[in-house]
PDB file of C-alpha atoms and ligand atoms in Angstrom:
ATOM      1  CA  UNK A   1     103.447 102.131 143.321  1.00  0.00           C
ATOM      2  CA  UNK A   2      99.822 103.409 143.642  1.00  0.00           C
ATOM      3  CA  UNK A   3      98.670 107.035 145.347  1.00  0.00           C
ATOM      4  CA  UNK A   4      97.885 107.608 148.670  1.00  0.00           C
ATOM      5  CA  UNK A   5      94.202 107.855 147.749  1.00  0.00           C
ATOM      6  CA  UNK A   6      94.132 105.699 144.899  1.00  0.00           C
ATOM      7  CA  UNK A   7      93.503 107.796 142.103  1.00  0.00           C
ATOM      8  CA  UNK A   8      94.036 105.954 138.974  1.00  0.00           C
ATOM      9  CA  UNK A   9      94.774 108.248 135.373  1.00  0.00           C
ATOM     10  CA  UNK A  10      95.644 108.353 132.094  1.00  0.00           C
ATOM     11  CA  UNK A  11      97.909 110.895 129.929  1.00  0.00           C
ATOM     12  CA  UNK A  12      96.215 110.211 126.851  1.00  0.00           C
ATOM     13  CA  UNK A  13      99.385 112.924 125.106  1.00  0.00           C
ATOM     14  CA  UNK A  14     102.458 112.756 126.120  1.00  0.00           C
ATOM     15  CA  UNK A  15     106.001 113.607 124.075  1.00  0.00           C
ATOM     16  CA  UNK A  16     108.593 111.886 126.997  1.00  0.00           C
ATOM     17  CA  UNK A  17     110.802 110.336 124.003  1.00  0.00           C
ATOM     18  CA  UNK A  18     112.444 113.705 123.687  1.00  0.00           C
ATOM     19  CA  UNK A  19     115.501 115.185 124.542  1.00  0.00           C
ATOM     20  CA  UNK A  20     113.627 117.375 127.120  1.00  0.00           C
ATOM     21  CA  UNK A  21     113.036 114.495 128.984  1.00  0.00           C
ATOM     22  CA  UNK A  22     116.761 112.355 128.620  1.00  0.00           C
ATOM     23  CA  UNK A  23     118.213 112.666 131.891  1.00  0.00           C
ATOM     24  CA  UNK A  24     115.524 111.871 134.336  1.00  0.00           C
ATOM     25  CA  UNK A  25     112.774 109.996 132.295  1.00  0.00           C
ATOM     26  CA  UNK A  26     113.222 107.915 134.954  1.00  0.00           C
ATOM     27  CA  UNK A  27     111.984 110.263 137.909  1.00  0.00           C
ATOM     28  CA  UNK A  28     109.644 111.655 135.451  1.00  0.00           C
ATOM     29  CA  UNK A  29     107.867 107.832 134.715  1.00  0.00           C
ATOM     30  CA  UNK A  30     107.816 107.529 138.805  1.00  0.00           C
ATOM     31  CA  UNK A  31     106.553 110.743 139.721  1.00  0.00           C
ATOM     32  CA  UNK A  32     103.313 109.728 137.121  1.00  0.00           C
ATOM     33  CA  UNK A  33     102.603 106.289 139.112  1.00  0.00           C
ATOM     34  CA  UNK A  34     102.847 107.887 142.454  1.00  0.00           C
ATOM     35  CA  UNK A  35     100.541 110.293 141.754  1.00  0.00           C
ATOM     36  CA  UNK A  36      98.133 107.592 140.051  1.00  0.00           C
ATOM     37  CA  UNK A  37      99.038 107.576 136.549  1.00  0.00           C
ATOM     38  CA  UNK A  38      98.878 104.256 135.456  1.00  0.00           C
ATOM     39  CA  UNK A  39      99.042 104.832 132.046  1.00  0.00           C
ATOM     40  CA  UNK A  40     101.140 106.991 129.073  1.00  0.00           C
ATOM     41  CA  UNK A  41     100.379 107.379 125.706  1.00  0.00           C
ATOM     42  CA  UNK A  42     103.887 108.413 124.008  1.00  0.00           C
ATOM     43  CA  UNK A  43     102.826 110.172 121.063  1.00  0.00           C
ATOM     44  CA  UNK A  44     104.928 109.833 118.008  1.00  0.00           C
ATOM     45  CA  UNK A  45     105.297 112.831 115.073  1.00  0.00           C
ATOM     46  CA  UNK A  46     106.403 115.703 116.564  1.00  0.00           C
ATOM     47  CA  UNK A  47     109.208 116.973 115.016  1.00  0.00           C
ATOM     48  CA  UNK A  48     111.464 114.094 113.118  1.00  0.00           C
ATOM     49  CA  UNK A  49     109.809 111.068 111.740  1.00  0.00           C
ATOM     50  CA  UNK A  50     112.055 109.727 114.635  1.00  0.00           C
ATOM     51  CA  UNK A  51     110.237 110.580 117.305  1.00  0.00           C
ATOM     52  CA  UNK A  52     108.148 107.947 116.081  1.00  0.00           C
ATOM     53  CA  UNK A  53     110.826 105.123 116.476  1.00  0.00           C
ATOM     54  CA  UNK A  54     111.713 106.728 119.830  1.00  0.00           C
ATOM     55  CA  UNK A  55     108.254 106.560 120.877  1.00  0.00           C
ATOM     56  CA  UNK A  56     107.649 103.035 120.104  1.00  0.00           C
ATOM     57  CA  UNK A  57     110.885 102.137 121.865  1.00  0.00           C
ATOM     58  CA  UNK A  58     110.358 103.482 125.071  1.00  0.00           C
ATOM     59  CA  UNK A  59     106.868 102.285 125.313  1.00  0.00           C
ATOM     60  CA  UNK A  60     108.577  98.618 124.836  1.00  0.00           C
ATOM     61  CA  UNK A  61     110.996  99.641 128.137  1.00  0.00           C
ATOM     62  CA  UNK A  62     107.969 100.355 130.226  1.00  0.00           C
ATOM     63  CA  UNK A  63     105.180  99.281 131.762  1.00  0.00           C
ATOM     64  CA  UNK A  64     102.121 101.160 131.249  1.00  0.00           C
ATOM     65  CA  UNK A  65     103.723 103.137 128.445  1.00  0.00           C
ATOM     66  CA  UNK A  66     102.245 103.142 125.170  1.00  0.00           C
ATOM     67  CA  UNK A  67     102.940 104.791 121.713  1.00  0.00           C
ATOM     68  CA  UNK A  68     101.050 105.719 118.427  1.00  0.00           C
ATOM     69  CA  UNK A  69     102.997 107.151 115.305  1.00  0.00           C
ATOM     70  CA  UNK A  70     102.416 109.483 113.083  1.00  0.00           C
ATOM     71  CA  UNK A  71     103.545 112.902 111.667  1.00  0.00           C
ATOM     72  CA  UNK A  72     102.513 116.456 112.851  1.00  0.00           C
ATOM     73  CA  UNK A  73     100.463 118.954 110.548  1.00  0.00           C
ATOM     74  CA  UNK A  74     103.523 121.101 110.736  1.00  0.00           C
ATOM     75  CA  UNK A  75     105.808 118.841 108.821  1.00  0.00           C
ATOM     76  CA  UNK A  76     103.592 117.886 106.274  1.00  0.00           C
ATOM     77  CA  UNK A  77     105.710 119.111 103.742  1.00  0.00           C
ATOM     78  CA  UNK A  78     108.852 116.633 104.952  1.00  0.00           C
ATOM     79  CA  UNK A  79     107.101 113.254 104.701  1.00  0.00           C
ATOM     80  CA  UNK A  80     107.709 111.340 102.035  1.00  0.00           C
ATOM     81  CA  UNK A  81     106.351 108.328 100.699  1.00  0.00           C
ATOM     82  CA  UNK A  82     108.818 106.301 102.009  1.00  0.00           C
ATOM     83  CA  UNK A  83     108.029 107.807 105.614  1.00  0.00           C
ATOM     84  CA  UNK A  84     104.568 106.615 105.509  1.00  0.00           C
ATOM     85  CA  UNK A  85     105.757 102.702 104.717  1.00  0.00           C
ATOM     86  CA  UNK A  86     107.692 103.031 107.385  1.00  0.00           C
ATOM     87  CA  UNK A  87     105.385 103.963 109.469  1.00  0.00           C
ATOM     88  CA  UNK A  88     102.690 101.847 108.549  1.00  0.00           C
ATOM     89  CA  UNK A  89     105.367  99.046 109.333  1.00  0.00           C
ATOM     90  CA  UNK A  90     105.696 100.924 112.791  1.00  0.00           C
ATOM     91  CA  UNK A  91     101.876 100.651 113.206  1.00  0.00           C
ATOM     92  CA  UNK A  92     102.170  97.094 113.606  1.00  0.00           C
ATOM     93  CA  UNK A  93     104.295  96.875 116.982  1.00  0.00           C
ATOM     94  CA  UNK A  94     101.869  95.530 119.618  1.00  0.00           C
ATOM     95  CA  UNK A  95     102.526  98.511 121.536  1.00  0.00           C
ATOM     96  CA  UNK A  96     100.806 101.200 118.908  1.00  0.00           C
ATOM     97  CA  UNK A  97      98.010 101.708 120.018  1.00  0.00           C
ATOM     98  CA  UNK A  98      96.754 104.516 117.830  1.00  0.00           C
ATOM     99  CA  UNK A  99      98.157 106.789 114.369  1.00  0.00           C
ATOM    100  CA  UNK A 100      98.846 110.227 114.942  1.00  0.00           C
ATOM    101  CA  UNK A 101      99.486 113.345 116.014  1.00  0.00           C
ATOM    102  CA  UNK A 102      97.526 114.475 112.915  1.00  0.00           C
ATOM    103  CA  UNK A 103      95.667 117.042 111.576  1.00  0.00           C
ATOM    104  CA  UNK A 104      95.838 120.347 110.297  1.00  0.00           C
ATOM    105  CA  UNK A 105      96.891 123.146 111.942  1.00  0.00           C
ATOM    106  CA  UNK A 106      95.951 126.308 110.280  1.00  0.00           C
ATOM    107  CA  UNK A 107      97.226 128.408 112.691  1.00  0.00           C
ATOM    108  CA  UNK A 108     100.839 128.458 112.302  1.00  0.00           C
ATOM    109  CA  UNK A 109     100.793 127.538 108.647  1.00  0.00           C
ATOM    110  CA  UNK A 110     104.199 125.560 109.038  1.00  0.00           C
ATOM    111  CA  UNK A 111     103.169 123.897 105.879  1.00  0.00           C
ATOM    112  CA  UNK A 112     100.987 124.459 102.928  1.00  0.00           C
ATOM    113  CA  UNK A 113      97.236 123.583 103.597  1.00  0.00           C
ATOM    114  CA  UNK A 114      96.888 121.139 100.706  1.00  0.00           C
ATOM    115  CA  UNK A 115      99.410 119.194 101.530  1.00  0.00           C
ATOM    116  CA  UNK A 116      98.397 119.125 105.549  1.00  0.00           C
ATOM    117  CA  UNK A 117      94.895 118.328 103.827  1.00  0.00           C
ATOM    118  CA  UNK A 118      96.696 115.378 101.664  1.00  0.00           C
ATOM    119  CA  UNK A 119      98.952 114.039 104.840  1.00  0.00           C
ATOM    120  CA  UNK A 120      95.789 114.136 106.924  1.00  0.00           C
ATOM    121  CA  UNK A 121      94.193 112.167 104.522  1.00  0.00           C
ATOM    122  CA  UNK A 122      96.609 109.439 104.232  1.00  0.00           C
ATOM    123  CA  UNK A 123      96.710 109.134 108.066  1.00  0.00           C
ATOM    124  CA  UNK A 124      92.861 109.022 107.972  1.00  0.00           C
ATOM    125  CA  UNK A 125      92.902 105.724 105.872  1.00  0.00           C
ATOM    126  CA  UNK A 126      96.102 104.268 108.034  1.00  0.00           C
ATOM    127  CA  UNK A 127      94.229 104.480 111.065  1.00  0.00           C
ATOM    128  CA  UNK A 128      90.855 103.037 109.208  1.00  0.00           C
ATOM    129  CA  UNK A 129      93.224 100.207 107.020  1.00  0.00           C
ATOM    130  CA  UNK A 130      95.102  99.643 110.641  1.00  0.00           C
ATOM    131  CA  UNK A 131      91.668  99.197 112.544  1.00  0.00           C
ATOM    132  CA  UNK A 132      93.804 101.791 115.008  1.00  0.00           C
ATOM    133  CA  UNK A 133      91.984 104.757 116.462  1.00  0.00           C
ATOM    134  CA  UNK A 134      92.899 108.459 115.522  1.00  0.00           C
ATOM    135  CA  UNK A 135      94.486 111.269 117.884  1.00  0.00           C
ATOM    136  CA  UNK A 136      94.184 114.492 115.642  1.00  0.00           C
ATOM    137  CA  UNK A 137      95.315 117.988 116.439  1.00  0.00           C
ATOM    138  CA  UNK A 138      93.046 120.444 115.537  1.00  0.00           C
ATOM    139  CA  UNK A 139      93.806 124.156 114.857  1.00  0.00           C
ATOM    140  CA  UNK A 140      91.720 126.601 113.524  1.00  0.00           C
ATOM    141  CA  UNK A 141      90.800 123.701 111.211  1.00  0.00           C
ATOM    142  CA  UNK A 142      87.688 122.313 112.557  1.00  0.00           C
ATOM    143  CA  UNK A 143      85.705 122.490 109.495  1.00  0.00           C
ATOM    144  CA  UNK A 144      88.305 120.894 107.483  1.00  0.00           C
ATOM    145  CA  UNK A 145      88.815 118.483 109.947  1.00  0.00           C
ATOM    146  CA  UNK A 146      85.106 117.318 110.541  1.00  0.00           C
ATOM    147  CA  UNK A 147      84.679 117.181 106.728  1.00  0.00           C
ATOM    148  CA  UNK A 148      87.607 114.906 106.078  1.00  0.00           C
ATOM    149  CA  UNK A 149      86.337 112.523 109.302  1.00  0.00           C
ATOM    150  CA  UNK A 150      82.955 113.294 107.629  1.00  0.00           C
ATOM    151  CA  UNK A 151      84.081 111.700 104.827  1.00  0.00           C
ATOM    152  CA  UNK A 152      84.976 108.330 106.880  1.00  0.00           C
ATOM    153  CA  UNK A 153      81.591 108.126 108.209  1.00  0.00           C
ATOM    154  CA  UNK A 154      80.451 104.003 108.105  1.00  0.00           C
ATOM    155  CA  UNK A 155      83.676 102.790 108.704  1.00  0.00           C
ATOM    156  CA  UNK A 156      85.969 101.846 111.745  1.00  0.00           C
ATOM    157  CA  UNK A 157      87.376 105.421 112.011  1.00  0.00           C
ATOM    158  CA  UNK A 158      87.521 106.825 115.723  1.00  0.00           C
ATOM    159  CA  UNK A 159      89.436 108.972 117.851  1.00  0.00           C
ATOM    160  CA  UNK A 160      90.111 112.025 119.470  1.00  0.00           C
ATOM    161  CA  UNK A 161      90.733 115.666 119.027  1.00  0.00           C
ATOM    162  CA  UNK A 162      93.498 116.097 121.388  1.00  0.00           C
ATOM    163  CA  UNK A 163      94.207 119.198 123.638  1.00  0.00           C
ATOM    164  CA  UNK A 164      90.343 120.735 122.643  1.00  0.00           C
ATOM    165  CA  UNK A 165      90.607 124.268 122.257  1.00  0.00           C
ATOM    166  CA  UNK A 166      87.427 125.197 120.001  1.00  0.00           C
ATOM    167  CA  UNK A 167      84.106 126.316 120.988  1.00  0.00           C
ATOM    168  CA  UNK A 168      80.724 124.565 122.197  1.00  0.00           C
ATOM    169  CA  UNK A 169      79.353 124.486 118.804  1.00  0.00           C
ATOM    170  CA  UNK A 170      82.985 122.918 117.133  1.00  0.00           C
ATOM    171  CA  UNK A 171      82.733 120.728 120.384  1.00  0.00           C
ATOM    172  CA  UNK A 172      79.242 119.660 119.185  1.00  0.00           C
ATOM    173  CA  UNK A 173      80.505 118.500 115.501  1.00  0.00           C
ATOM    174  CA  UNK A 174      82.923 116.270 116.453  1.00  0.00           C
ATOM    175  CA  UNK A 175      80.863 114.899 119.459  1.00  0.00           C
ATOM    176  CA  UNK A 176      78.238 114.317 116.722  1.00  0.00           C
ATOM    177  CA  UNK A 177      81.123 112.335 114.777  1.00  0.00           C
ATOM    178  CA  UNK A 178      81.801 109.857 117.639  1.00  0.00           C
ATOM    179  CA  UNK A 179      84.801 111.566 118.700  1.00  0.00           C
ATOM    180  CA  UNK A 180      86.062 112.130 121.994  1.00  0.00           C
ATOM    181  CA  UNK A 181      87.649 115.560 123.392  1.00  0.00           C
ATOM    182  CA  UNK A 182      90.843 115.861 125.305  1.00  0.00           C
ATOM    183  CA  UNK A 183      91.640 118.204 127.476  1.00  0.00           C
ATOM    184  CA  UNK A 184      95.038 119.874 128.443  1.00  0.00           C
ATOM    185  CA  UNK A 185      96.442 122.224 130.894  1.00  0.00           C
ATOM    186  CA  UNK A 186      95.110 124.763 128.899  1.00  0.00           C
ATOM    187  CA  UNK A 187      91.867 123.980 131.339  1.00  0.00           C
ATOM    188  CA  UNK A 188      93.861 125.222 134.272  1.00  0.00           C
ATOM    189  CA  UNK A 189      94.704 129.608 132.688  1.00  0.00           C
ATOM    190  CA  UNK A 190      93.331 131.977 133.924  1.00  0.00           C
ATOM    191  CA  UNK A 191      92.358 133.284 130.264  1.00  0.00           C
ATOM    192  CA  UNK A 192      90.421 129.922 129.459  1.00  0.00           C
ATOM    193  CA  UNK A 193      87.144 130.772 130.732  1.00  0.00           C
ATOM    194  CA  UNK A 194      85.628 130.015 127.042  1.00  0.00           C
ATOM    195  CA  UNK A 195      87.047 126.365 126.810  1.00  0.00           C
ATOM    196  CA  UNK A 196      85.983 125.506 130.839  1.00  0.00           C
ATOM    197  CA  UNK A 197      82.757 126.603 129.444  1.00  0.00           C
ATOM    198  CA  UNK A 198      83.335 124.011 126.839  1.00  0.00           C
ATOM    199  CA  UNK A 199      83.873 121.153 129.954  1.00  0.00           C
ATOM    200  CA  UNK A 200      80.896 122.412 131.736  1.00  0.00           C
ATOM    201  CA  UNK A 201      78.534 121.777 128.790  1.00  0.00           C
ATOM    202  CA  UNK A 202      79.843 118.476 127.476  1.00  0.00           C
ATOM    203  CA  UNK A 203      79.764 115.128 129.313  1.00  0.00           C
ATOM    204  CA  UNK A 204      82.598 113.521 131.137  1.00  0.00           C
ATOM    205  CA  UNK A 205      82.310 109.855 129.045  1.00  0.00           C
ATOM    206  CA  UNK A 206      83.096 111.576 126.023  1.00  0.00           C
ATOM    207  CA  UNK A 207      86.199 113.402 127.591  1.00  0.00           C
ATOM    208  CA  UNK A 208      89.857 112.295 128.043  1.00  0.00           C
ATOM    209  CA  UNK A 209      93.088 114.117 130.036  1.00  0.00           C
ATOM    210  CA  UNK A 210      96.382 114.610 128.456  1.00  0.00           C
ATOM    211  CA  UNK A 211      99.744 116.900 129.047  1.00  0.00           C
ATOM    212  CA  UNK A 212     101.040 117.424 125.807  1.00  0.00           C
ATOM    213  CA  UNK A 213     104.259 117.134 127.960  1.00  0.00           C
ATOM    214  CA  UNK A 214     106.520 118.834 127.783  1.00  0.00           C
ATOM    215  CA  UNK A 215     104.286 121.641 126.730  1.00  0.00           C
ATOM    216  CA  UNK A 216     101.397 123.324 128.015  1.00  0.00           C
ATOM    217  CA  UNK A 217     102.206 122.728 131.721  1.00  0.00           C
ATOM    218  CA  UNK A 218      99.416 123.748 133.901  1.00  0.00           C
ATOM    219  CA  UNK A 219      99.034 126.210 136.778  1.00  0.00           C
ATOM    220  CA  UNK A 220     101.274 126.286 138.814  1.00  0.00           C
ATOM    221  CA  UNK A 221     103.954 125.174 136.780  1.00  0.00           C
ATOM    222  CA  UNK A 222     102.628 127.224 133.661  1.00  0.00           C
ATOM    223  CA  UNK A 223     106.043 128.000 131.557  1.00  0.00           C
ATOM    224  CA  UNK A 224     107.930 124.816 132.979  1.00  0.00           C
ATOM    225  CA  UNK A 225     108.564 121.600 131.368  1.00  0.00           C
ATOM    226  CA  UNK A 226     105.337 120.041 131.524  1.00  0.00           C
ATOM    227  CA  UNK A 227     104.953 116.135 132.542  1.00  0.00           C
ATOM    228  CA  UNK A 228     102.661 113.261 132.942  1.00  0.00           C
ATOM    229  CA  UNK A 229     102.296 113.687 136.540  1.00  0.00           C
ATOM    230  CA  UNK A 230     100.572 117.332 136.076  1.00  0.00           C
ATOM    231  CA  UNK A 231      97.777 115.564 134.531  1.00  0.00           C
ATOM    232  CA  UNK A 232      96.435 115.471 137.814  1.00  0.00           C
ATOM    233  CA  UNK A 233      96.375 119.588 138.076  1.00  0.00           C
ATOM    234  CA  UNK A 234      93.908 118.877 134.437  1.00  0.00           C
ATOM    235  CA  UNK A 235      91.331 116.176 136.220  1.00  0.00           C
ATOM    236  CA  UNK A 236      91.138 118.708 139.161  1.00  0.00           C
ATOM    237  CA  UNK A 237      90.206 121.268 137.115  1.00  0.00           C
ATOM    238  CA  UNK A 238      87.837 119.716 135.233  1.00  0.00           C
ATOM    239  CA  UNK A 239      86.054 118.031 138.583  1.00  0.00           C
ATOM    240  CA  UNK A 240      85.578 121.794 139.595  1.00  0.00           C
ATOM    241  CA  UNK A 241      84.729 123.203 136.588  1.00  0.00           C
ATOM    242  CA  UNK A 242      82.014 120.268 137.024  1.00  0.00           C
ATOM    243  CA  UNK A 243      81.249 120.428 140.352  1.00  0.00           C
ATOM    244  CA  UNK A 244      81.956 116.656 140.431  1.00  0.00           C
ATOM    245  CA  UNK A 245      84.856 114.647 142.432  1.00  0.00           C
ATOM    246  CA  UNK A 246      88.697 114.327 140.965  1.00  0.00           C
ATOM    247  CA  UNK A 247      87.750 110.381 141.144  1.00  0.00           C
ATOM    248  CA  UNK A 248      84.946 110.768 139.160  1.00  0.00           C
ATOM    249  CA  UNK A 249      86.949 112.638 136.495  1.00  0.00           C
ATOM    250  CA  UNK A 250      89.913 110.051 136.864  1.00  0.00           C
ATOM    251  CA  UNK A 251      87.700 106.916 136.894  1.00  0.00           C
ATOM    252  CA  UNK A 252      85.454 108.025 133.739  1.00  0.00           C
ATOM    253  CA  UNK A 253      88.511 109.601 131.765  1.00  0.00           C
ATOM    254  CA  UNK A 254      90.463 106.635 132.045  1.00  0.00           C
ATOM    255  CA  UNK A 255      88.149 104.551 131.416  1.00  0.00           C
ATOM    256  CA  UNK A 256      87.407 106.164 128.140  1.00  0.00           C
ATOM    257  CA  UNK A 257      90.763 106.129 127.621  1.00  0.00           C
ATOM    258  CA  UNK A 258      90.939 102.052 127.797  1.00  0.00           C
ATOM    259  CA  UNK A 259      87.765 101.892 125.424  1.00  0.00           C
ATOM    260  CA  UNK A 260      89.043 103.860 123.138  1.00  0.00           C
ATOM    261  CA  UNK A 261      92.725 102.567 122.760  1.00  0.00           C
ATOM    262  CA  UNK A 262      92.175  99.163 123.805  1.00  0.00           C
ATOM    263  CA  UNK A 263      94.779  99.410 126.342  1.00  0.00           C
TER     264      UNK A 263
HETATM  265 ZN1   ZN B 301      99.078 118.669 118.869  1.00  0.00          ZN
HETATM  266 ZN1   ZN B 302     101.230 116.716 120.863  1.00  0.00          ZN
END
């Protein structure tokens, strides 16, 4: 199926193993193509390490579907030692095409900072050990976070901080770092006028789209199950934010997207 006017997108963040999305995954998977996007990143490690298996298995049902594995900042505390083999033996399906969520997330505090720090850290050498790029989550942690990456400067390491919500100058450091920056629906609220000054300043081949399904939907369906589909509300926004066309956004994002995960 392709859109009327051929728009062609990526959802570089999407959580579609979950329950959330069980009865209709489906419709959901459709509703993405005929809206143009081609492509899904199902990202593992949000809540149980089985998301991860979950993600990996419905990116093997699908076309265009892809997963990465990892483990959330706000479990650090759960994974064991035994979780990361298992993942690492995860890492190797052909359809992984990256290790994460990651990061820190200093925000909610879910679990100690050292060991976020320590699980970060691990992930960090997965991702450079599995030649796999990165997709970290980053809250009110960006100077922990750019010193860890910091640290990984001279090797393979690359990635993303997924759904950006930091300012210009946090922007800047990880920009500096090789990094790319996606953006969520977050783009679309009314109260965001800090981080749209974020997508005005930066440019578009360093920037990738993403839902975060089934969170963060954006406006209009703010407070709804978000889905892959609505990651067309987040290129609009950004096109007008840059004064640019949605096809622009679409074409460079997703092609960023392709260079980054090899997909
Ligand atoms: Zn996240
Ligand atoms: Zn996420």
């Amino acid at each position: 199926m392709s859109s009327p006017d051929s728009l062609r997108l990526i959802d570089s963040h999407a959580h579609i193993q979950g329950p959330e999305f069980a009865a209709d995954l489906n419709g959901v998977i459709d509703r993405a193509h005929a809206v143009g996007v081609e492509k899904i990143l199902v990202v593992g490690g949000t809540g149980e390490l089985s998301s991860n298996d979950a993600a990996v298995a419905i990116a093997n049902s699908f076309t265009g579907l892809f997963a990465t594995v990892g483990m959330h900042p706000h479990d650090a505390k759960d994974v064991s030692e035994q979780d990361f083999e298992r993942l690492e033996h995860l890492a190797a399906d052909p359809k992984v095409v990256a290790v994460g969520e990651t990061g820190l997330d200093f925000y909610y505090d879910h679990s100690p900072r050292d060991l976020q720090m320590k699980v970060f850290t691990r992930f960090i050498h997965m991702a450079r050990d599995t030649n796999l790029p990165l997709i970290v989550h980053d809250r009110d942690a960006h100077r922990e976070i750019a010193e860890l990456l910091r640290s990984e400067s001279g090797t393979n390491l690359r990635g993303v901080i997924h759904c950006f919500t930091g300012d210009y100058q946090a922007a800047r450091i990880f920009l500096d770092l090789g990094f790319y920056l996606s953006f969520s629906g977050i783009v679309t609220f009314k109260n965001a006028e800090a981080l749209r000054e974020v997508v005005r300043g930066m440019p578009l081949d360093r920037m990738l789209v993403e839902t975060d399904s089934p969170y963060l939907a954006p406006v209009p369906h703010r407070g709804k199950r978000n889905e892959p589909a609505f990651v067309r509300l987040v290129a609009e926004a950004i096109a007008q934010v840059k004064g640019v066309g949605v096809d622009e956004v679409a074409e460079v994002t997703s092609l960023n997207a392709r260079l980054l995960f090899g997909i």
